[in-house]
Amino acid sequence: MEYLLQISNLEVEFRTYAGVVRAVRGVDFVVAPGEVVAIVGESGCGKSVTAQSIMQLIPSPPGKITGGSIIFNGEEILRKNEKQMQKIRGNSIGMIFQDPMTYLNPVLTIATQVTENLRLHKGMTRKKALQRAVELFQLVGIPEPESRLKQYPHQFSGGMRQRVMIAMALACEPQLIIADEPTTALDVTVQAQILELIKGLKERFRTAIILITHDLGVVAGQADRILVMYAGQIVETGTLDQVLKEPLHPYTWGLLKSVPRLDAVKGQKLTPIWGQPPDLLQHFTCCPFLPRCDYAMGICSREMPPFFNGSRVRCWLNHPHAPTVEFKKGVS
Ligand code: SF4
């Protein structure tokens, strides 16, 4: 299959006063055209750093991509200079950020910001770019687009600002959109509308989407494939059904148990994942989930688990000689 994006053995580190933080540790994955791939994990697991690496937006210093390869459209992204990257960002790859207010410029009208990429990458005149901006606002469900375009970011609600971000990401019809926690700051109803909108893009434009979230509930019904990240590594991958219905890694079990369920009995409590994510200053010689794992065995503290079941899961429980452990979904 021809992939749109191929990431191999990606390594990213940050040099801090406390030492070298290895935020991404040998990440591999691919994205096909039109595919929605969700990257799921707790804060600090490396999912956003992985996404920023694709756009070469790692703040340097202190960050640095120290190894691996990112092939987009057959070309090595990591060999491109800043000028070449500017032609890719907002043109072939769009990005939707968690908090649009930090991305949108408060002193420029929305029209100026939405039309910027169209004028820069597509060479449109101001008039043509404004016409396209009106179409984009209609597409993302912003009413009265002509008058809204004349307004400033503070005059939009959180959900509407996120729609503006989606319109900006879509402006140049990119082949890939990276949505980094696009609904975290929104209430549940608006969250559902935004997720439906993102899903519609895939169907309408065959845009590939990388959806980054800490919430497995968000990806249900949205993603084709899920990658679960922990401590800078991918620990489980699979189709949506595989990961949600037949999860294999204790960390994925924990994530699933901490999602509220409609079929929960009254009075049942959510089960959080106890403990803290590991310190990424550490060098791991064994499973990084060990201190938080209820199923740890002797080998877990001696050797780093390799991938089992093809490249589906990184956990010793999936070794052919490991004891059988049953995962029970839901709340305790
Ligand atoms: Fe738990 Fe061991 Fe699997 Fe790590 S390798 S998740 S410690 S069972």
Tab-separated table of C-alpha atoms and ligand atoms in Angstrom:
chain	number	residue	atom	x	y	z
A	1	MET	CA	0.000	0.000	0.000
A	2	GLU	CA	1.115	3.547	-0.746
A	3	TYR	CA	1.290	5.437	2.563
A	4	LEU	CA	0.903	9.179	2.913
A	5	LEU	CA	3.028	9.280	6.060
A	6	GLN	CA	5.654	6.817	7.300
A	7	ILE	CA	7.356	7.420	10.633
A	8	SER	CA	10.211	5.100	11.532
A	9	ASN	CA	12.159	4.857	14.763
A	10	LEU	CA	11.486	8.505	15.712
A	11	GLU	CA	13.500	9.780	18.684
A	12	VAL	CA	12.949	13.216	20.231
A	13	GLU	CA	14.664	14.617	23.300
A	14	PHE	CA	14.700	17.832	25.320
A	15	ARG	CA	17.860	19.035	27.058
A	16	THR	CA	16.823	20.547	30.394
A	17	TYR	CA	18.654	21.620	33.569
A	18	ALA	CA	17.527	18.358	35.174
A	19	GLY	CA	18.934	16.241	32.337
A	20	VAL	CA	17.882	14.846	28.950
A	21	VAL	CA	14.165	14.121	28.679
A	22	ARG	CA	13.630	11.412	26.061
A	23	ALA	CA	10.046	12.315	25.102
A	24	VAL	CA	9.708	10.019	22.061
A	25	ARG	CA	11.510	6.669	22.012
A	26	GLY	CA	11.583	4.757	18.753
A	27	VAL	CA	8.079	5.448	17.468
A	28	ASP	CA	6.986	3.752	14.208
A	29	PHE	CA	3.660	4.137	12.430
A	30	VAL	CA	2.086	4.797	9.057
A	31	VAL	CA	-0.959	6.724	7.862
A	32	ALA	CA	-2.691	5.894	4.576
A	33	PRO	CA	-4.537	8.522	2.484
A	34	GLY	CA	-7.986	9.146	3.942
A	35	GLU	CA	-7.253	7.217	7.128
A	36	VAL	CA	-8.022	8.494	10.658
A	37	VAL	CA	-5.338	7.389	13.107
A	38	ALA	CA	-5.832	8.242	16.787
A	39	ILE	CA	-2.870	8.567	19.150
A	40	VAL	CA	-4.044	8.065	22.716
A	41	GLY	CA	-2.290	8.389	26.064
A	42	GLU	CA	-1.913	10.458	29.235
A	43	SER	CA	-0.314	13.920	29.265
A	44	GLY	CA	3.432	13.679	28.767
A	45	CYS	CA	3.382	10.324	26.945
A	46	GLY	CA	4.904	11.858	23.792
A	47	LYS	CA	1.830	12.038	21.562
A	48	SER	CA	1.889	15.811	20.976
A	49	VAL	CA	5.679	15.826	20.575
A	50	THR	CA	5.308	13.147	17.882
A	51	ALA	CA	2.751	15.350	16.087
A	52	GLN	CA	4.909	18.466	16.401
A	53	SER	CA	7.845	16.524	14.931
A	54	ILE	CA	5.843	15.898	11.749
A	55	MET	CA	5.412	19.666	11.356
A	56	GLN	CA	8.997	20.319	12.573
A	57	LEU	CA	7.544	22.495	15.332
A	58	ILE	CA	9.670	21.133	18.172
A	59	PRO	CA	11.068	24.207	19.989
A	60	SER	CA	14.820	24.010	19.460
A	61	PRO	CA	16.566	24.450	21.835
A	62	PRO	CA	15.746	22.657	24.124
A	63	GLY	CA	14.075	20.075	21.828
A	64	LYS	CA	15.770	18.043	19.123
A	65	ILE	CA	14.786	15.199	16.824
A	66	THR	CA	17.746	12.894	17.398
A	67	GLY	CA	16.860	9.946	15.223
A	68	GLY	CA	14.495	8.271	12.819
A	69	SER	CA	12.716	9.255	9.687
A	70	ILE	CA	9.446	10.975	8.723
A	71	ILE	CA	8.482	10.362	5.099
A	72	PHE	CA	5.536	12.456	3.886
A	73	ASN	CA	4.363	12.056	0.302
A	74	GLY	CA	7.541	10.142	-0.495
A	75	GLU	CA	9.842	12.897	0.818
A	76	GLU	CA	11.955	13.012	3.973
A	77	ILE	CA	10.561	15.785	6.171
A	78	LEU	CA	13.594	15.789	8.465
A	79	ARG	CA	15.869	16.907	5.621
A	80	LYS	CA	13.765	19.955	4.821
A	81	ASN	CA	14.872	23.425	5.886
A	82	GLU	CA	12.576	26.034	7.476
A	83	LYS	CA	11.698	27.645	4.121
A	84	GLN	CA	10.686	24.294	2.648
A	85	MET	CA	8.677	23.449	5.783
A	86	GLN	CA	6.752	26.715	5.495
A	87	LYS	CA	5.473	25.488	2.127
A	88	ILE	CA	4.218	22.283	3.740
A	89	ARG	CA	2.666	23.719	6.914
A	90	GLY	CA	-0.865	24.953	6.317
A	91	ASN	CA	-0.665	23.731	2.721
A	92	SER	CA	-0.219	19.943	2.517
A	93	ILE	CA	-0.435	19.439	6.290
A	94	GLY	CA	-2.943	21.365	8.406
A	95	MET	CA	-2.995	21.487	12.183
A	96	ILE	CA	-5.832	22.016	14.654
A	97	PHE	CA	-4.606	23.002	18.118
A	98	GLN	CA	-6.136	22.353	21.525
A	99	ASP	CA	-6.614	25.995	22.436
A	100	PRO	CA	-7.369	28.183	19.395
A	101	MET	CA	-6.980	31.341	21.498
A	102	THR	CA	-3.235	30.750	21.810
A	103	TYR	CA	-2.943	30.196	18.055
A	104	LEU	CA	-5.206	32.982	16.767
A	105	ASN	CA	-3.763	36.498	16.781
A	106	PRO	CA	-6.046	38.643	18.984
A	107	VAL	CA	-5.339	41.900	17.123
A	108	LEU	CA	-6.012	40.652	13.585
A	109	THR	CA	-9.476	40.075	12.151
A	110	ILE	CA	-10.510	36.497	11.531
A	111	ALA	CA	-10.663	37.268	7.792
A	112	THR	CA	-6.974	38.257	7.720
A	113	GLN	CA	-6.004	35.051	9.518
A	114	VAL	CA	-8.203	32.659	7.506
A	115	THR	CA	-7.122	34.115	4.162
A	116	GLU	CA	-3.387	34.212	4.995
A	117	ASN	CA	-2.597	30.648	3.874
A	118	LEU	CA	-4.770	30.987	0.772
A	119	ARG	CA	-2.866	34.068	-0.349
A	120	LEU	CA	0.518	32.628	0.622
A	121	HIS	CA	0.206	29.077	-0.702
A	122	LYS	CA	-2.430	29.385	-3.419
A	123	GLY	CA	-1.542	32.873	-4.665
A	124	MET	CA	-5.174	34.035	-4.385
A	125	THR	CA	-6.130	37.700	-4.505
A	126	ARG	CA	-7.682	39.140	-1.329
A	127	LYS	CA	-11.143	39.092	-2.946
A	128	LYS	CA	-10.871	35.459	-4.055
A	129	ALA	CA	-9.451	34.386	-0.701
A	130	LEU	CA	-12.369	36.084	1.080
A	131	GLN	CA	-14.856	34.228	-1.134
A	132	ARG	CA	-13.127	30.975	-0.264
A	133	ALA	CA	-13.181	31.914	3.455
A	134	VAL	CA	-16.968	32.389	3.250
A	135	GLU	CA	-17.304	28.912	1.681
A	136	LEU	CA	-15.102	27.435	4.400
A	137	PHE	CA	-17.167	29.051	7.167
A	138	GLN	CA	-20.339	27.623	5.610
A	139	LEU	CA	-18.671	24.227	5.457
A	140	VAL	CA	-17.720	24.235	9.141
A	141	GLY	CA	-21.113	25.586	10.214
A	142	ILE	CA	-20.341	29.210	11.151
A	143	PRO	CA	-23.512	31.263	10.527
A	144	GLU	CA	-23.445	34.700	8.836
A	145	PRO	CA	-19.909	34.152	7.503
A	146	GLU	CA	-19.512	37.561	5.832
A	147	SER	CA	-20.050	39.483	9.074
A	148	ARG	CA	-18.254	36.940	11.279
A	149	LEU	CA	-15.126	37.223	9.133
A	150	LYS	CA	-14.865	40.900	10.047
A	151	GLN	CA	-14.753	40.114	13.771
A	152	TYR	CA	-11.830	39.387	16.136
A	153	PRO	CA	-11.089	36.096	17.956
A	154	HIS	CA	-12.466	37.324	21.337
A	155	GLN	CA	-15.891	37.778	19.712
A	156	PHE	CA	-16.162	34.011	19.081
A	157	SER	CA	-17.170	31.316	21.591
A	158	GLY	CA	-14.792	28.394	22.281
A	159	GLY	CA	-16.647	26.067	19.897
A	160	MET	CA	-16.804	28.714	17.165
A	161	ARG	CA	-13.076	29.448	17.541
A	162	GLN	CA	-12.388	25.753	17.089
A	163	ARG	CA	-14.510	25.830	13.912
A	164	VAL	CA	-12.379	28.780	12.707
A	165	MET	CA	-9.263	26.661	13.334
A	166	ILE	CA	-10.765	23.807	11.329
A	167	ALA	CA	-11.617	26.215	8.496
A	168	MET	CA	-8.007	27.485	8.547
A	169	ALA	CA	-6.622	23.942	8.569
A	170	LEU	CA	-8.871	23.042	5.629
A	171	ALA	CA	-8.242	26.187	3.598
A	172	CYS	CA	-5.620	24.749	1.251
A	173	GLU	CA	-7.235	21.275	1.150
A	174	PRO	CA	-4.331	19.507	2.878
A	175	GLN	CA	-3.696	15.803	2.466
A	176	LEU	CA	-3.146	15.422	6.222
A	177	ILE	CA	-4.679	17.195	9.219
A	178	ILE	CA	-3.175	16.818	12.675
A	179	ALA	CA	-5.798	17.521	15.359
A	180	ASP	CA	-4.108	17.851	18.760
A	181	GLU	CA	-6.746	17.467	21.510
A	182	PRO	CA	-9.225	19.419	19.357
A	183	THR	CA	-12.133	19.105	21.792
A	184	THR	CA	-10.517	19.169	25.245
A	185	ALA	CA	-11.534	22.755	26.043
A	186	LEU	CA	-15.129	22.321	24.841
A	187	ASP	CA	-18.335	21.172	26.510
A	188	VAL	CA	-19.710	17.752	25.591
A	189	THR	CA	-22.328	18.894	23.047
A	190	VAL	CA	-19.903	21.109	21.117
A	191	GLN	CA	-17.286	18.338	21.419
A	192	ALA	CA	-19.633	15.936	19.591
A	193	GLN	CA	-20.335	18.517	16.854
A	194	ILE	CA	-16.620	19.189	16.277
A	195	LEU	CA	-15.804	15.466	16.141
A	196	GLU	CA	-18.607	14.898	13.618
A	197	LEU	CA	-17.232	17.769	11.563
A	198	ILE	CA	-13.712	16.300	11.569
A	199	LYS	CA	-15.096	12.894	10.611
A	200	GLY	CA	-17.046	14.502	7.745
A	201	LEU	CA	-13.790	15.926	6.322
A	202	LYS	CA	-12.387	12.475	5.911
A	203	GLU	CA	-15.464	11.325	4.014
A	204	ARG	CA	-15.757	14.453	1.894
A	205	PHE	CA	-12.139	15.245	1.008
A	206	ARG	CA	-10.381	11.912	1.723
A	207	THR	CA	-8.155	13.874	4.102
A	208	ALA	CA	-6.014	11.713	6.380
A	209	ILE	CA	-6.314	12.732	10.017
A	210	ILE	CA	-4.090	12.156	13.040
A	211	LEU	CA	-6.309	12.651	16.075
A	212	ILE	CA	-4.435	13.145	19.347
A	213	THR	CA	-6.329	12.702	22.596
A	214	HIS	CA	-6.024	11.483	26.181
A	215	ASP	CA	-9.630	10.233	26.063
A	216	LEU	CA	-10.399	6.855	24.478
A	217	GLY	CA	-14.094	7.859	24.524
A	218	VAL	CA	-13.344	10.574	21.948
A	219	VAL	CA	-11.933	8.146	19.370
A	220	ALA	CA	-14.850	5.685	19.486
A	221	GLY	CA	-16.644	6.044	16.182
A	222	GLN	CA	-14.030	8.434	14.781
A	223	ALA	CA	-10.777	6.532	14.189
A	224	ASP	CA	-9.869	3.714	11.804
A	225	ARG	CA	-6.819	2.764	13.856
A	226	ILE	CA	-5.603	3.533	17.359
A	227	LEU	CA	-2.045	3.843	18.677
A	228	VAL	CA	-1.718	3.809	22.475
A	229	MET	CA	1.388	5.627	23.734
A	230	TYR	CA	3.070	5.333	27.121
A	231	ALA	CA	6.405	6.813	28.226
A	232	GLY	CA	7.349	7.877	24.706
A	233	GLN	CA	6.678	4.461	23.163
A	234	ILE	CA	3.769	2.921	21.289
A	235	VAL	CA	2.583	0.090	23.534
A	236	GLU	CA	-0.486	-1.078	21.614
A	237	THR	CA	-1.827	-0.616	18.080
A	238	GLY	CA	-4.821	-1.987	16.255
A	239	THR	CA	-8.020	-1.207	14.450
A	240	LEU	CA	-10.700	0.633	16.412
A	241	ASP	CA	-12.518	-2.647	17.106
A	242	GLN	CA	-9.346	-4.466	18.137
A	243	VAL	CA	-8.280	-1.842	20.657
A	244	LEU	CA	-11.740	-1.082	22.055
A	245	LYS	CA	-13.128	-4.649	22.070
A	246	GLU	CA	-10.039	-6.825	22.459
A	247	PRO	CA	-7.403	-4.627	24.143
A	248	LEU	CA	-4.200	-6.481	25.041
A	249	HIS	CA	-2.139	-4.092	27.167
A	250	PRO	CA	-2.879	-3.406	30.873
A	251	TYR	CA	-2.431	0.328	30.237
A	252	THR	CA	-5.141	0.236	27.533
A	253	TRP	CA	-7.344	-1.682	29.996
A	254	GLY	CA	-6.807	1.125	32.493
A	255	LEU	CA	-7.674	3.793	29.920
A	256	LEU	CA	-10.864	1.928	28.988
A	257	LYS	CA	-11.906	1.460	32.611
A	258	SER	CA	-11.507	5.177	33.267
A	259	VAL	CA	-14.000	6.140	30.510
A	260	PRO	CA	-17.599	6.713	31.738
A	261	ARG	CA	-19.990	4.062	30.325
A	262	LEU	CA	-23.673	4.378	29.518
A	263	ASP	CA	-24.349	0.851	30.822
A	264	ALA	CA	-22.752	1.501	34.232
A	265	VAL	CA	-24.921	0.578	37.236
A	266	LYS	CA	-25.946	3.506	39.452
A	267	GLY	CA	-23.403	4.118	42.221
A	268	GLN	CA	-20.526	2.420	40.387
A	269	LYS	CA	-17.315	4.428	40.381
A	270	LEU	CA	-14.835	4.982	37.567
A	271	THR	CA	-11.550	3.151	38.039
A	272	PRO	CA	-8.589	5.510	37.601
A	273	ILE	CA	-5.119	4.266	36.650
A	274	TRP	CA	-3.280	4.537	39.947
A	275	GLY	CA	0.220	5.981	40.252
A	276	GLN	CA	2.003	8.571	38.160
A	277	PRO	CA	3.396	8.460	34.622
A	278	PRO	CA	7.142	7.742	34.691
A	279	ASP	CA	9.867	10.350	34.735
A	280	LEU	CA	11.142	10.558	31.161
A	281	LEU	CA	14.622	11.508	32.387
A	282	GLN	CA	14.973	7.800	33.173
A	283	HIS	CA	16.536	5.222	30.911
A	284	PHE	CA	14.216	2.203	30.911
A	285	THR	CA	15.691	-1.278	30.874
A	286	CYS	CA	12.344	-2.930	31.654
A	287	CYS	CA	8.633	-2.260	31.107
A	288	PRO	CA	7.979	1.416	31.958
A	289	PHE	CA	4.411	0.585	33.067
A	290	LEU	CA	5.709	-1.843	35.726
A	291	PRO	CA	5.175	0.365	38.844
A	292	ARG	CA	1.497	0.859	37.931
A	293	CYS	CA	0.701	-2.601	36.572
A	294	ASP	CA	-1.532	-5.061	38.481
A	295	TYR	CA	-0.362	-7.966	36.313
A	296	ALA	CA	3.429	-7.581	36.513
A	297	MET	CA	5.518	-10.766	36.399
A	298	GLY	CA	9.182	-11.422	37.159
A	299	ILE	CA	10.335	-10.879	33.588
A	300	CYS	CA	8.652	-7.451	33.460
A	301	SER	CA	11.307	-6.034	35.805
A	302	ARG	CA	14.190	-7.691	33.954
A	303	GLU	CA	13.570	-7.102	30.243
A	304	MET	CA	11.858	-4.540	28.044
A	305	PRO	CA	8.885	-6.272	26.413
A	306	PRO	CA	9.178	-6.614	22.615
A	307	PHE	CA	6.154	-6.404	20.316
A	308	PHE	CA	3.925	-9.489	20.270
A	309	ASN	CA	1.009	-10.498	17.990
A	310	GLY	CA	2.701	-8.983	14.943
A	311	SER	CA	3.301	-5.392	16.011
A	312	ARG	CA	0.113	-5.189	18.033
A	313	VAL	CA	1.211	-5.014	21.665
A	314	ARG	CA	4.289	-4.476	23.790
A	315	CYS	CA	3.602	-6.489	26.944
A	316	TRP	CA	4.979	-9.772	28.320
A	317	LEU	CA	1.415	-11.000	29.014
A	318	ASN	CA	1.167	-11.704	25.302
A	319	HIS	CA	4.136	-14.078	25.295
A	320	PRO	CA	2.908	-17.578	24.328
A	321	HIS	CA	3.974	-18.950	27.764
A	322	ALA	CA	2.481	-16.122	29.850
A	323	PRO	CA	-0.487	-16.824	32.158
A	324	THR	CA	-3.927	-16.000	30.764
A	325	VAL	CA	-5.377	-12.820	32.204
A	326	GLU	CA	-8.918	-11.752	31.492
A	327	PHE	CA	-9.752	-8.097	30.942
A	328	LYS	CA	-13.077	-6.996	32.381
A	329	LYS	CA	-14.434	-3.792	30.873
A	330	GLY	CA	-16.220	-1.077	32.727
A	331	VAL	CA	-16.270	0.344	36.203
A	332	SER	CA	-15.577	-1.380	39.476
B	1	SF4	FE1	2.436	-5.111	33.061
B	1	SF4	FE2	4.522	-6.692	32.554
B	1	SF4	FE3	2.829	-6.092	30.610
B	1	SF4	FE4	4.478	-4.241	31.571
B	1	SF4	S1	5.064	-6.102	30.465
B	1	SF4	S2	2.334	-3.983	31.139
B	1	SF4	S3	4.546	-4.784	33.750
B	1	SF4	S4	2.376	-7.278	32.459
